[in-house]
């Protein structure tokens, strides 16, 4: 029996987002299967998390490949071997190339710790603090060839508080990451996401509250 969506998670570090996805699968809120976890970093705790759940955990060292495209070809081979249908980047600190993007059209997701298009790239939380915004958050988006530029699937906003450090803001954002990433994957798994131009259409249309996050409160 395997008509479950096969997810391949790519992660370079701690893997708390991977854990959030595992937890939702374990508690039945997310109907999907993690077919493999791949890391460019042998010491990534994400690999250890995968092993604990009997999920195939692969280390693919980018330094063994002369260029990004060659590395992505190796990633692609591994993803195909595990029959991956959705690729979820979860703290994967590598720029991926059209080799992978073209093989998974609108089937690669990324989580970014800012409200895109604000603060793309590295150190998004620090960028937000340096800019002085009062609200930041996280974004799950489909991956296109740009850096954090693909169609937005879901976003969650959090206040930036006086005295916040990169650590405290990151922690507040991560709570939201762990909510929205499994949610985005669940929508994909149910066939609810359609991309039209830059816009991700969700069906059936979600019922929204009109609650706004205002900081400072008004
Ligand atoms: C997450 O905060 C994710 O948003 C960020 O890396 C962290 C990984 O945490 N990704 C990026 O900054 C991508 N540009 P995790 O390993 O605990 O899931």
Short mmCIF file of N, CA and C and ligand atoms in Angstrom, two decimals, residues 13-18 90-91 93 110-113 121 125 148 174 177, ligand 1:
data_model
loop_
_atom_site.label_atom_id
_atom_site.label_comp_id
_atom_site.label_asym_id
_atom_site.label_seq_id
_atom_site.Cartn_x
_atom_site.Cartn_y
_atom_site.Cartn_z
N UNK A 13 20.98 21.11 8.59
CA UNK A 13 21.30 21.38 9.99
C UNK A 13 20.45 20.63 10.99
N UNK A 14 19.90 21.39 11.91
CA UNK A 14 19.20 20.83 13.07
C UNK A 14 18.00 19.95 12.68
N UNK A 15 17.23 20.40 11.71
CA UNK A 15 16.11 19.58 11.26
C UNK A 15 14.86 19.71 12.11
N UNK A 16 14.66 20.87 12.76
CA UNK A 16 13.43 21.00 13.55
C UNK A 16 12.20 21.03 12.64
N UNK A 17 12.35 21.57 11.44
CA UNK A 17 11.21 21.52 10.51
C UNK A 17 10.94 20.10 10.04
N UNK A 18 12.00 19.35 9.81
CA UNK A 18 11.82 17.93 9.50
C UNK A 18 11.04 17.26 10.63
N UNK A 90 14.34 22.02 3.91
CA UNK A 90 14.09 22.36 5.31
C UNK A 90 15.42 22.76 5.93
N UNK A 91 15.78 24.03 5.75
CA UNK A 91 17.09 24.47 6.21
C UNK A 91 18.19 23.88 5.36
N UNK A 93 20.98 24.54 3.06
CA UNK A 93 21.74 25.76 2.79
C UNK A 93 22.55 25.66 1.50
N UNK A 110 10.17 25.39 -0.20
CA UNK A 110 11.20 25.88 0.72
C UNK A 110 10.51 26.65 1.84
N UNK A 111 11.14 26.61 3.02
CA UNK A 111 10.67 27.47 4.11
C UNK A 111 11.73 28.53 4.36
N UNK A 112 11.25 29.77 4.47
CA UNK A 112 12.18 30.89 4.65
C UNK A 112 11.74 31.71 5.87
N UNK A 113 12.71 32.11 6.72
CA UNK A 113 12.34 32.78 7.97
C UNK A 113 12.12 34.29 7.84
N UNK A 121 17.43 35.39 1.10
CA UNK A 121 18.84 35.03 1.28
C UNK A 121 19.18 34.68 2.72
N UNK A 125 16.53 36.81 9.64
CA UNK A 125 16.08 37.39 10.91
C UNK A 125 16.93 38.61 11.27
N UNK A 148 14.75 32.57 -3.23
CA UNK A 148 13.56 32.84 -2.41
C UNK A 148 12.52 33.68 -3.16
N UNK A 174 10.29 30.27 14.42
CA UNK A 174 10.32 28.81 14.24
C UNK A 174 9.03 28.14 14.71
N UNK A 177 7.00 28.35 11.79
CA UNK A 177 7.50 27.46 10.72
C UNK A 177 6.94 26.05 10.91
C1 LIG B 1 14.74 27.51 9.43
O1 LIG B 1 14.53 28.62 10.28
C2 LIG B 1 14.52 27.89 7.99
O2 LIG B 1 13.52 28.86 7.85
C3 LIG B 1 15.88 28.42 7.63
O3 LIG B 1 16.78 27.55 8.24
C4 LIG B 1 16.21 27.09 9.46
C5 LIG B 1 16.39 25.60 9.54
O4 LIG B 1 15.98 25.14 10.79
N1 LIG B 1 16.06 28.44 6.21
C6 LIG B 1 16.69 29.43 5.58
O5 LIG B 1 17.19 30.38 6.15
C7 LIG B 1 16.74 29.28 4.07
N2 LIG B 1 17.17 30.49 3.47
P1 LIG B 1 15.78 23.58 11.07
O6 LIG B 1 17.04 22.89 10.57
O7 LIG B 1 15.68 23.49 12.56
O8 LIG B 1 14.56 23.12 10.36
#
